Short mmCIF file of C-alpha atoms in Angstrom, two decimals:
data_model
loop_
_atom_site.label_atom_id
_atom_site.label_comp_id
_atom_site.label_asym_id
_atom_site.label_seq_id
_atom_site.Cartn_x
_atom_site.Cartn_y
_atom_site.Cartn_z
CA UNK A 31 85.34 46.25 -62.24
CA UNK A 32 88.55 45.66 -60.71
CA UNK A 33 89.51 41.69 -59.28
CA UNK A 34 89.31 42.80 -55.57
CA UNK A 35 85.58 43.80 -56.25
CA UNK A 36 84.71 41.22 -58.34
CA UNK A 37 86.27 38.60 -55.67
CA UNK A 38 84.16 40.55 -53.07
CA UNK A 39 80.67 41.27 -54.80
CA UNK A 40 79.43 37.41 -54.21
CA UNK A 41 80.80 37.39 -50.49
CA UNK A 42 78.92 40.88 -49.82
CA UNK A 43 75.68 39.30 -51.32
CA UNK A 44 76.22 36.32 -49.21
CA UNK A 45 76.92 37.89 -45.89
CA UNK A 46 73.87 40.56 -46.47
CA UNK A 47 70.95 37.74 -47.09
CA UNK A 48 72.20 36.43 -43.82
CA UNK A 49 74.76 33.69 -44.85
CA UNK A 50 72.94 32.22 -48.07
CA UNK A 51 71.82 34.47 -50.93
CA UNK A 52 68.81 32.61 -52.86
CA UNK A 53 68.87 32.25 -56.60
CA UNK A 54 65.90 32.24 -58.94
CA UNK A 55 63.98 29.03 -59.98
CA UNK A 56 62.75 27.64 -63.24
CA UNK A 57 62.58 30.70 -66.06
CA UNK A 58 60.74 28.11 -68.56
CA UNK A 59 58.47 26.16 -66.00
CA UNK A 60 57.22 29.87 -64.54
CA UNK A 61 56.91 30.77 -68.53
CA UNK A 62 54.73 27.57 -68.97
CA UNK A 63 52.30 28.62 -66.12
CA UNK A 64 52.17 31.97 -68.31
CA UNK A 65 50.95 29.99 -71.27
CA UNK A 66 53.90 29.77 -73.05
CA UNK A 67 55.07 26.96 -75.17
CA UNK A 68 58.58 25.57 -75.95
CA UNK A 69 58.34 23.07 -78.76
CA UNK A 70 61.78 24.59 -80.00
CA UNK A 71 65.33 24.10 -80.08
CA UNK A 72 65.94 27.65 -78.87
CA UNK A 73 63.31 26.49 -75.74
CA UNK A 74 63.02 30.16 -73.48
CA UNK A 75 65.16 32.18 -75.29
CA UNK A 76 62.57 31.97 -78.28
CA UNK A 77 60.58 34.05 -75.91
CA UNK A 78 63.10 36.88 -76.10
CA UNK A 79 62.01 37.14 -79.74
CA UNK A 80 58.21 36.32 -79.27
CA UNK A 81 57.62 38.05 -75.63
CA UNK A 82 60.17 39.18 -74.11
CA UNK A 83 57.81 41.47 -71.61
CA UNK A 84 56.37 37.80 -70.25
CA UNK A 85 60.62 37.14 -69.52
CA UNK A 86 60.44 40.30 -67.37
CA UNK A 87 57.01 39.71 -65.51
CA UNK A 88 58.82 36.27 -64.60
CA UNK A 89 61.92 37.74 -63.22
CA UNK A 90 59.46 40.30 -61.31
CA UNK A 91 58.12 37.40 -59.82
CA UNK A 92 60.87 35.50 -58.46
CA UNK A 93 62.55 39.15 -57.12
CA UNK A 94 59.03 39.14 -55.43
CA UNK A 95 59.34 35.91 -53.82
CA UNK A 96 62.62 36.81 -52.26
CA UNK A 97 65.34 36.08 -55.18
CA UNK A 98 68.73 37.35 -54.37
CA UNK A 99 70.14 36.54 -58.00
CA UNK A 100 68.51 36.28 -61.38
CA UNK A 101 69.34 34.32 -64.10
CA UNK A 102 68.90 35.74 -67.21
CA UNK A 103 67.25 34.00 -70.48
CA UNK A 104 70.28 32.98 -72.06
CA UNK A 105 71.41 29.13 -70.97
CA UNK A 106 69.61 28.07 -74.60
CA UNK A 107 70.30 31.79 -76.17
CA UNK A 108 73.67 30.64 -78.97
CA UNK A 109 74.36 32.94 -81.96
CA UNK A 110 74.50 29.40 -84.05
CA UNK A 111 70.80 28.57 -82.59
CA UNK A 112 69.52 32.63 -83.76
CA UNK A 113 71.67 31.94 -87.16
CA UNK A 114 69.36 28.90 -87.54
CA UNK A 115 66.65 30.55 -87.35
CA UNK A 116 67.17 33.13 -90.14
CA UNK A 117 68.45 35.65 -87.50
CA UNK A 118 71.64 37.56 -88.75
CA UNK A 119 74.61 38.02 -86.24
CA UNK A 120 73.47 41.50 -85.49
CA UNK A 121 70.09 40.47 -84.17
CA UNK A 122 71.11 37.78 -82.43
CA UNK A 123 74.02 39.58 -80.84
CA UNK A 124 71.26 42.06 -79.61
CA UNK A 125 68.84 38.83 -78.39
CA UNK A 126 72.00 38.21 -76.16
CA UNK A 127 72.01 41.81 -75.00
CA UNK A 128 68.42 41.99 -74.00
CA UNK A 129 68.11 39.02 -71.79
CA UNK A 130 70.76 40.77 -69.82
CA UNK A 131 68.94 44.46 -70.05
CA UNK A 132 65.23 42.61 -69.46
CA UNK A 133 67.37 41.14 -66.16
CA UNK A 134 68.59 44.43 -65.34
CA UNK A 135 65.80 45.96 -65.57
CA UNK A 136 63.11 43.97 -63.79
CA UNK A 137 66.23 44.17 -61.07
CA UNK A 138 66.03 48.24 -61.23
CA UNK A 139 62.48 48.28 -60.62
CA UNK A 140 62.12 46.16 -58.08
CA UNK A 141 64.50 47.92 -56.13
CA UNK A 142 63.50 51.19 -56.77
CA UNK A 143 59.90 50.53 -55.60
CA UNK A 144 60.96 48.63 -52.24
CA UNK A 145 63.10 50.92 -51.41
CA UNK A 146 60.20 53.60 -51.14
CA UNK A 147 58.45 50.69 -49.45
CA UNK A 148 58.50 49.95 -45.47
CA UNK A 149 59.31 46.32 -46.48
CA UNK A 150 62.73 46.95 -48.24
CA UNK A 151 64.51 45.92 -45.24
CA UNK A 152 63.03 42.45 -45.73
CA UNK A 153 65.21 42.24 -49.51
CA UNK A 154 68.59 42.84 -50.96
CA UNK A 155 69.40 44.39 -53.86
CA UNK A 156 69.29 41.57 -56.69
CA UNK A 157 72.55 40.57 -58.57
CA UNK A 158 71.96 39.45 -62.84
CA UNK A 159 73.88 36.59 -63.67
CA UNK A 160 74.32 36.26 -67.04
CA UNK A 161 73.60 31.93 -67.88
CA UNK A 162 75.91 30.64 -70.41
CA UNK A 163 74.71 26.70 -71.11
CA UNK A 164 76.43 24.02 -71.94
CA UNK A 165 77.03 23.08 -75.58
CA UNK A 166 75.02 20.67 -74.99
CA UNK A 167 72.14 22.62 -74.73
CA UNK A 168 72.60 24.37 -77.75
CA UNK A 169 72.89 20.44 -79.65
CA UNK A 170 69.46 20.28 -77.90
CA UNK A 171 69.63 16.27 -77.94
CA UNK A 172 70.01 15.90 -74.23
CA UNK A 173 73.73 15.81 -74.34
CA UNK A 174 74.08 18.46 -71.32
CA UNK A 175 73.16 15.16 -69.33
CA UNK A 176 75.36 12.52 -70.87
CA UNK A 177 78.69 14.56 -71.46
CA UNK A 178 79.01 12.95 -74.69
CA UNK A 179 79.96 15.23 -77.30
CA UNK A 180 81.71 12.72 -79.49
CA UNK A 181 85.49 12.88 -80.43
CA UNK A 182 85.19 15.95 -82.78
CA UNK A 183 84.61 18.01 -80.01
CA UNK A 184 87.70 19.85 -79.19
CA UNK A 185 88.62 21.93 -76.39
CA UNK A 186 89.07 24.46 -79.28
CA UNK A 187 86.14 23.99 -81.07
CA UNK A 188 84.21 24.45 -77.26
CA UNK A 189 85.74 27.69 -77.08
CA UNK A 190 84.99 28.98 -80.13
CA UNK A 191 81.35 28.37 -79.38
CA UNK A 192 81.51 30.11 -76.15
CA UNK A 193 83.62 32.90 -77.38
CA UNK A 194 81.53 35.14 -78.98
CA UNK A 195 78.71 34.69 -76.70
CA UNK A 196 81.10 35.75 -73.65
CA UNK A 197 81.84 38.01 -75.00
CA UNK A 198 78.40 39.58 -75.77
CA UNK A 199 77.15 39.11 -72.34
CA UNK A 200 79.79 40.45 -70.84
CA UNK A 201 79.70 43.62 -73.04
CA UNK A 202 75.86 43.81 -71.50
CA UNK A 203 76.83 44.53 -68.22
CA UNK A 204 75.48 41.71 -66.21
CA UNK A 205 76.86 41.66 -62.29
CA UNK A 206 77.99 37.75 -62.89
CA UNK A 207 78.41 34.97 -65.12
CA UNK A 208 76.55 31.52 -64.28
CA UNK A 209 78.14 28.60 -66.66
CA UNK A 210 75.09 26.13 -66.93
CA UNK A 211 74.85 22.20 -67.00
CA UNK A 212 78.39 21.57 -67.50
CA UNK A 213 78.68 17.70 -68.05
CA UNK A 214 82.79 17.27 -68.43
CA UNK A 215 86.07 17.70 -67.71
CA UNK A 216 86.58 19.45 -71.32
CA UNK A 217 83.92 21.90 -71.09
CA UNK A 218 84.63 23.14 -67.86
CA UNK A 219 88.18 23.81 -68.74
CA UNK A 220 86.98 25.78 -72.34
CA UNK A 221 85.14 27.80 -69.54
CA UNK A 222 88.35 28.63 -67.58
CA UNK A 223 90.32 29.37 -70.44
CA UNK A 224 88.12 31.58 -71.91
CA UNK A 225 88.02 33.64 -68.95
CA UNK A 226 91.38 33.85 -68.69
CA UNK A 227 92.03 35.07 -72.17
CA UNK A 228 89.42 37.22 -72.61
CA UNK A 229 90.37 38.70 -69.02
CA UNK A 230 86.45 38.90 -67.60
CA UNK A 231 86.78 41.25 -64.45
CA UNK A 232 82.67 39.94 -63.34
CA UNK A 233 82.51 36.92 -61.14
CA UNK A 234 81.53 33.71 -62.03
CA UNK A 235 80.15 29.95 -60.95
CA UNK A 236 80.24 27.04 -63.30
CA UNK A 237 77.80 24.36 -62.41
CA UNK A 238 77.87 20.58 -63.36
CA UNK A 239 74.67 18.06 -63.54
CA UNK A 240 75.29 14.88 -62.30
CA UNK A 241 73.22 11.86 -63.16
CA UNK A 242 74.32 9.04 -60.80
CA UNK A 243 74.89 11.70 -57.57
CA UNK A 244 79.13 11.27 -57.41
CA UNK A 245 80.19 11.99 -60.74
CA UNK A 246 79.58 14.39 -63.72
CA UNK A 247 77.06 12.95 -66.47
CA UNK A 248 80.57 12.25 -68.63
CA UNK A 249 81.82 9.80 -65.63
CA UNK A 250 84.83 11.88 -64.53
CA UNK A 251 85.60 12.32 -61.54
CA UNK A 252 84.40 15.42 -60.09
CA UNK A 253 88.31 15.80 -59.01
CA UNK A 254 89.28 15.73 -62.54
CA UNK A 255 86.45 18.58 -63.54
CA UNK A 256 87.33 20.74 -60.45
CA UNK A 257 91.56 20.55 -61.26
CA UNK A 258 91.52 23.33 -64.22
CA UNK A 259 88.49 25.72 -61.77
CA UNK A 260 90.52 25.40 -58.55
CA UNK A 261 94.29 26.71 -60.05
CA UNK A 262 92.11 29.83 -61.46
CA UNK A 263 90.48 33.03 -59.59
CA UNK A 264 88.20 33.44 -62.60
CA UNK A 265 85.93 31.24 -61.13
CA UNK A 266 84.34 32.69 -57.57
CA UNK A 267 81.72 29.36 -57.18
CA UNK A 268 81.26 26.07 -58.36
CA UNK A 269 78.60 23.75 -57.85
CA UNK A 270 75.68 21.40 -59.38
CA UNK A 271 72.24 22.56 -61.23
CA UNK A 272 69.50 20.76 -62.79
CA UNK A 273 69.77 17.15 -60.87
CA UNK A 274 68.13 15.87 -58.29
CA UNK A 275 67.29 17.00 -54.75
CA UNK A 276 68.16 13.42 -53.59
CA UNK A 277 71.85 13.89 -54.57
CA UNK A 278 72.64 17.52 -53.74
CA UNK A 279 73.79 16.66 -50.11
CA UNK A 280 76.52 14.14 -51.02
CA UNK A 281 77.66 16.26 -53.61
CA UNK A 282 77.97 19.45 -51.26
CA UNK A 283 79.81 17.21 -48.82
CA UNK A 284 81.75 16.39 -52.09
CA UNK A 285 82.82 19.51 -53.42
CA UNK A 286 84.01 20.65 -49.93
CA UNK A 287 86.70 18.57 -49.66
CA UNK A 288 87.60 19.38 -53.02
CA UNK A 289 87.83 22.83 -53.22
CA UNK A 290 87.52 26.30 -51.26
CA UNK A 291 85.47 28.17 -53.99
CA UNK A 292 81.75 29.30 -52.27
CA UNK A 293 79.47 26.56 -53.61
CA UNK A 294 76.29 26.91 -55.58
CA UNK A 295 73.44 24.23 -55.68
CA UNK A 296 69.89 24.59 -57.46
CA UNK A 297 68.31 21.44 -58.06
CA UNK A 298 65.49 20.65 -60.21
CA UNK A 299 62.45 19.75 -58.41
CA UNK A 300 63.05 15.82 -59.28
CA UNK A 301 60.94 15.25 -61.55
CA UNK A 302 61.78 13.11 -64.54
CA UNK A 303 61.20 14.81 -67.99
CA UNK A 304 59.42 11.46 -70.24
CA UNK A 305 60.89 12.45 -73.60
CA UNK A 306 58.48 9.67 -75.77
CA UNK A 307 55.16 10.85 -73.63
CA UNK A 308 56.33 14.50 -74.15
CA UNK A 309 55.42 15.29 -70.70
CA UNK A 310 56.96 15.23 -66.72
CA UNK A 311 56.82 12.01 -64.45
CA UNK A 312 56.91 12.25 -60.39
CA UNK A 313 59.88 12.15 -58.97
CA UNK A 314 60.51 8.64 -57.53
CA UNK A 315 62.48 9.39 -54.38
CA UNK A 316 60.14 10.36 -51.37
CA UNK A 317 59.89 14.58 -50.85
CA UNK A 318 61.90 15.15 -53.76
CA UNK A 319 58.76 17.84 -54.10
CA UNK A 320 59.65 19.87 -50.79
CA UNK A 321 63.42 20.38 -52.14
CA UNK A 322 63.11 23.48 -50.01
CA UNK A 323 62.37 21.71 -46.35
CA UNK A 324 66.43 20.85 -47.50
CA UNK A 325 67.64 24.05 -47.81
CA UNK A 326 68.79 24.93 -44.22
CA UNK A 327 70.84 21.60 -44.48
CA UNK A 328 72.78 22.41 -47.44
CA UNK A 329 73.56 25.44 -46.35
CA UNK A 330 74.80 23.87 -43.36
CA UNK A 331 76.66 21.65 -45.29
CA UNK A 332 78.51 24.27 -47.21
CA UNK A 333 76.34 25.65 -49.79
CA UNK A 334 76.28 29.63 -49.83
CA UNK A 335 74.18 29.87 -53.14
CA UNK A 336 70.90 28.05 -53.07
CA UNK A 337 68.13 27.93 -55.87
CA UNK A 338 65.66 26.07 -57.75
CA UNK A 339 65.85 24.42 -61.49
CA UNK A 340 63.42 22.90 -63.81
CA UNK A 341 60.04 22.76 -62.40
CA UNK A 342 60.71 24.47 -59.59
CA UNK A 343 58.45 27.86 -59.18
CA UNK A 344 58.55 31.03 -57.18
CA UNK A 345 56.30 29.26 -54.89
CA UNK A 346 59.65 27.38 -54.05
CA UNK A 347 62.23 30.01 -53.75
CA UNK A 348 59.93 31.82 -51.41
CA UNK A 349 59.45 29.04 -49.16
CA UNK A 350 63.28 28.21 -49.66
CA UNK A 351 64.05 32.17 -48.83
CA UNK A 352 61.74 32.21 -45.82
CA UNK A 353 63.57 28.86 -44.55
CA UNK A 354 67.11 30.08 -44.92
CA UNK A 355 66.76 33.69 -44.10
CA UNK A 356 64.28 33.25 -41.40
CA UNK A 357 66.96 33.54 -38.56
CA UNK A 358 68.26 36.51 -40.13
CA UNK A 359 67.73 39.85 -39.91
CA UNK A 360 67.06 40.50 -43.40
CA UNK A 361 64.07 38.17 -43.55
CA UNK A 362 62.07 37.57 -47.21
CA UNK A 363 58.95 39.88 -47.60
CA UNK A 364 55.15 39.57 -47.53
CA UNK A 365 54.60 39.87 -51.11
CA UNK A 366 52.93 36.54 -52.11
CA UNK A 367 54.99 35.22 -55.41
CA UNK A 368 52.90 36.14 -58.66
CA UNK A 369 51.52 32.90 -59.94
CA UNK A 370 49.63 34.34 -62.45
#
């Protein structure tokens, strides 16, 4: 793909869904309402290994509720996390590969059966964005929210983590690349970098968390983590996932006067994960559980790229996609989201 493309494939996305292309919402929480359990460091991507099918009927679903991007199984997918588990390099290379094909293909489908449909006016053609998380979330100790990866943690040693798997899910063909809870300055520069060298021609967005709603979860300015991302055209979007509705507006009004990348924002629905009870708390700000009532105002805040995180379900992006397309001409369909 050469760089004018790749600059233009977002934009093209954007401007056909009407000004704001929707991405997908919770992969695990939609898994959980499928019976599926994640009492493991890999968390979803153990389902590529135990049911990969149930990955695909969940990406089916949010296409149905009106998804202009999926994100593929792979924020928790590491070849160090598959090497743990008594995988070789070989099969876990090939785990990386088929979140990106299962993707791909739910994608395929979809499309070719509304397009034979009188609704396929109503959808766009899907884009796969391969998720790359944090090393954080391959630790698994909740360090994706902190930032704190102690002082042996070298820009070098980040990239070497990251390499390999780039590499891999590039090499799968996926339309994007979606850099996942990034909680510091470091990180987000091994992100860049790696780019760079290994001269990806796909687009991509890195995303921060933020735990305080100014800052990333490391304390650094959001200045400092955007410096390395803004002198780069590696990076087509940057933006926040995973925190809390409540904060998302300050942060859009942020990131606009600090850079001119599009900007990407899919919140989690606000709830607060009780890691001693082993189970999720209410959110404690007020509506925190309509985070798609917000959407139109983020997007007229800034935000191009608007989704749902943890707990959010395709009950929510299909409310969120009727919201922001609904002035549009390329409004979401009548299929009802799959909660089955």
């Amino acid at each position: 793909m050469g760089l004018k493309k790749a600059e233009t494939l977002l934009e093209d996305l954007i401007e056909k869904a009407g000004g704001c292309a929707v991405v997908d919402g919770g992969l695990a929480t939609q898994l959980e309402r499928h019976g599926a359990s994640f009492n493991d460091s890999l968390w979803s991507a153990l389902y590529l290994i135990k049911n990969p099918l149930l990955i695909k009927k969940v990406h089916s679903e949010y296409l149905e509720a009106g998804a202009d991007i999926l994100v593929t199984s792979s924020y928790q997918a590491t070849l160090p996390g598959f090497l743990s588990k008594g995988l070789s390099t070989e099969e876990g290379e090939l785990l990386l590969k088929k979140s990106v094909k299962l993707a791909v293909e739910s994608r395929d489908e979809f499309w070719d059966a509304v397009k034979r449909s009188p609704e396929h006016t109503t959808y766009n053609r899907a884009l796969v964005a391969a998720s790359i998380g944090s090393y954080g979330a391959y630790l698994a100790d909740g360090s994706e929210y902190s930032g704190n990866y102690g002082p042996n943690v070298s820009l070098e040693k980040l990239k070497d983590f990251h390499r390999r798997r780039l590499q891999v899910l590039v090499e799968a063909g996926p339309d994007l690349l979606a850099f996942e809870t990034i909680p510091n300055k470091i990180e987000a520069q091994a992100c860049v970098e790696l780019l760079e060298e290994e001269n990806v021609k796909i687009p991509s967005w890195i995303c921060f968390s933020s735990m305080d709603g100014v800052n990333a979860p490391s304390g650094e300015s959001f200045m400092e983590c955007l410096d390395t991302i803004n002198r780069t055209n590696k990076v087509n979007a940057v933006g926040i996932n995973c925190a809390p509705p409540h904060f998302v507006e300050g942060l859009i009004c942020q990131f606009k006067e600090l850079t001119e990348k599009l900007i990407v924002v899919y919140p989690n629905s606000g709830e607060v994960w009780d890691g001693r009870a082993k189970k999720w708390l209410p959110s404690t700000c007020f509506d925190d559980d309509k985070i798609e009532l917000f959407a139109t105002r983020w997007h007229d805040l800034g935000a191009s790229l608007i989704g749902g995180c943890c707990r959010t379900t395709p009950s929510t992006i299909q409310a969120m996609s009727k919201i922001l397309k609904g002035k549009s001409s390329n409004k979401p369909g009548n299929f009802s989201p799959v909660d089955r």
